[in-house]
Amino acid sequence: MMQTKMIVIRDKQYRDLLREAADILMSGGLVAFPTETVYGLGADALNPQAAKKIYAAKGRPSDNPLIVHIADEEEMGKLAREVPEMAKKLAQAFWPGPMTLVMKKREIVPLETSGGLDTVGIRMPSNEIARSLIRLAKTPIAAPSANTSGRPSPTQAEHVWEDLNGKVNAIIDGGPVGIGLESTIIDVTGSVPMILRPGAITMEMVKEVVGKVELDPTLLGNQEMTQRPKAPGMKYRHYAPKAELFVVEGKNEKVVEKINALIKEAQSKKMRIGLMVSRENRDRYPNHKSIDCVVLGSREDEAEVARHLFATLREFDHQKVDIIYAESFSGEGMAMAVMNRLMKAAGQKKILV
Ligand code: TXA
Ligand code: MG
């Protein structure tokens, strides 16, 4: 166990506070920091020993590559062997921001960072603390989400503390994140860009910029996972709360009816129940001490739902609920990313009504 230092940032004067964190990174240590998507667990991306420490702290399988974070677009060419035209266009459009581009890597990126692959995922976060830290450390920063492998990604510093206290040198607390789901990952090594993980940068947005876009087939529908997802991390069980979680999908009326029936059944077994519902439906479920009902957001606002999802899954662990039912959130924009994470958390268990 090591002593984990909490560095709290609540105003714009934080450069001096970041100095110490940057020094830790430069000497091969681990620092968790906020980004606009989720908190990241950072180490010097070009130092193989430092990258290895990330896997140990998270309990992460070593074939799961790390995303490399940069503060300036010029850094992309130093890490990627080829920067295709579409990568330049996407970077222009969405960086800094919640998008990771997978490109052929240069020698300088160690295999420890790329999980043994000959490609590297690169992202320029929009969070100012993150970019200042990268600039001060004078090196690109490898950073997966700052959770223990398998748990929901952290959307506030307390979540990082819960998982990684004693395992990292420092945690920078920059308050709750804005987006709440991890970045959109786009593979630009082929002739058409392919989305490997959906996020706040949607398919429609990508299409707008580069004309064409494909989806990793393993992201489509409920088919059995016979194919390997192209982002190695997508094959692992993820975000799992301790209690079993079921997503209920169908026409809204039917969904509400079904969840009410499931509540009755669970209550008859003396179970504690967690619910994840839309604001529009909240009043259609009973208030009872056996039920922890959380409004994720409005059905009209997928971004709000996204922001609350991971924290809610952690909250249900604290509340020690026995079973969780979630409404399904289909729709436009971020809905695809929301459903991707929700279905993963549910171990793909869906009740169709
Ligand atoms: O928003 C985010 O992307 C956050 C913040 C901290 O930036 N990071 C994040 O990292 O979500 P992580 O490690 O939890 O997820 C990285 C995902 C994994 O599924 C991994 O397999 C995939 O990105 N990935 C990374 N490099 C890749 C590569 N070269 N080829 C294919 N997939 C890659
Ligand atoms: Mg992760």
mmCIF file of N, CA and C and ligand atoms in Angstrom, residues 58 60 144-145 147 153 182 197 238-239, ligand 2:
data_model
loop_
_atom_site.group_PDB
_atom_site.id
_atom_site.type_symbol
_atom_site.label_atom_id
_atom_site.label_comp_id
_atom_site.label_asym_id
_atom_site.label_seq_id
_atom_site.Cartn_x
_atom_site.Cartn_y
_atom_site.Cartn_z
ATOM 1 N N LYS A 58 -5.278 -1.393 -11.398
ATOM 2 C CA LYS A 58 -6.676 -1.633 -11.782
ATOM 3 C C LYS A 58 -7.071 -3.096 -11.749
ATOM 4 N N ARG A 60 -6.208 -4.977 -14.278
ATOM 5 C CA ARG A 60 -6.656 -5.002 -15.666
ATOM 6 C C ARG A 60 -5.895 -6.055 -16.467
ATOM 7 N N PRO A 144 -6.472 4.739 -18.685
ATOM 8 C CA PRO A 144 -7.770 4.073 -18.750
ATOM 9 C C PRO A 144 -8.689 4.749 -17.742
ATOM 10 N N SER A 145 -9.941 4.348 -17.694
ATOM 11 C CA SER A 145 -10.831 4.855 -16.655
ATOM 12 C C SER A 145 -10.273 4.442 -15.289
ATOM 13 N N ASN A 147 -11.104 3.183 -12.483
ATOM 14 C CA ASN A 147 -11.855 2.262 -11.634
ATOM 15 C C ASN A 147 -11.100 0.947 -11.530
ATOM 16 N N SER A 153 -17.212 2.990 -14.333
ATOM 17 C CA SER A 153 -16.198 4.039 -14.456
ATOM 18 C C SER A 153 -16.517 5.180 -13.492
ATOM 19 N N GLU A 182 -17.566 7.052 -21.241
ATOM 20 C CA GLU A 182 -16.255 7.134 -21.882
ATOM 21 C C GLU A 182 -16.357 7.592 -23.333
ATOM 22 N N ARG A 197 -16.489 1.930 -29.986
ATOM 23 C CA ARG A 197 -17.223 2.133 -28.730
ATOM 24 C C ARG A 197 -18.024 3.415 -28.880
ATOM 25 N N HIS A 238 -18.357 -5.615 -17.630
ATOM 26 C CA HIS A 238 -18.028 -4.248 -17.267
ATOM 27 C C HIS A 238 -19.092 -3.655 -16.386
ATOM 28 N N TYR A 239 -18.736 -2.640 -15.670
ATOM 29 C CA TYR A 239 -19.703 -1.769 -14.997
ATOM 30 C C TYR A 239 -20.654 -2.535 -14.077
HETATM 31 MG MG MG B 2 -12.661 1.473 -18.578
#
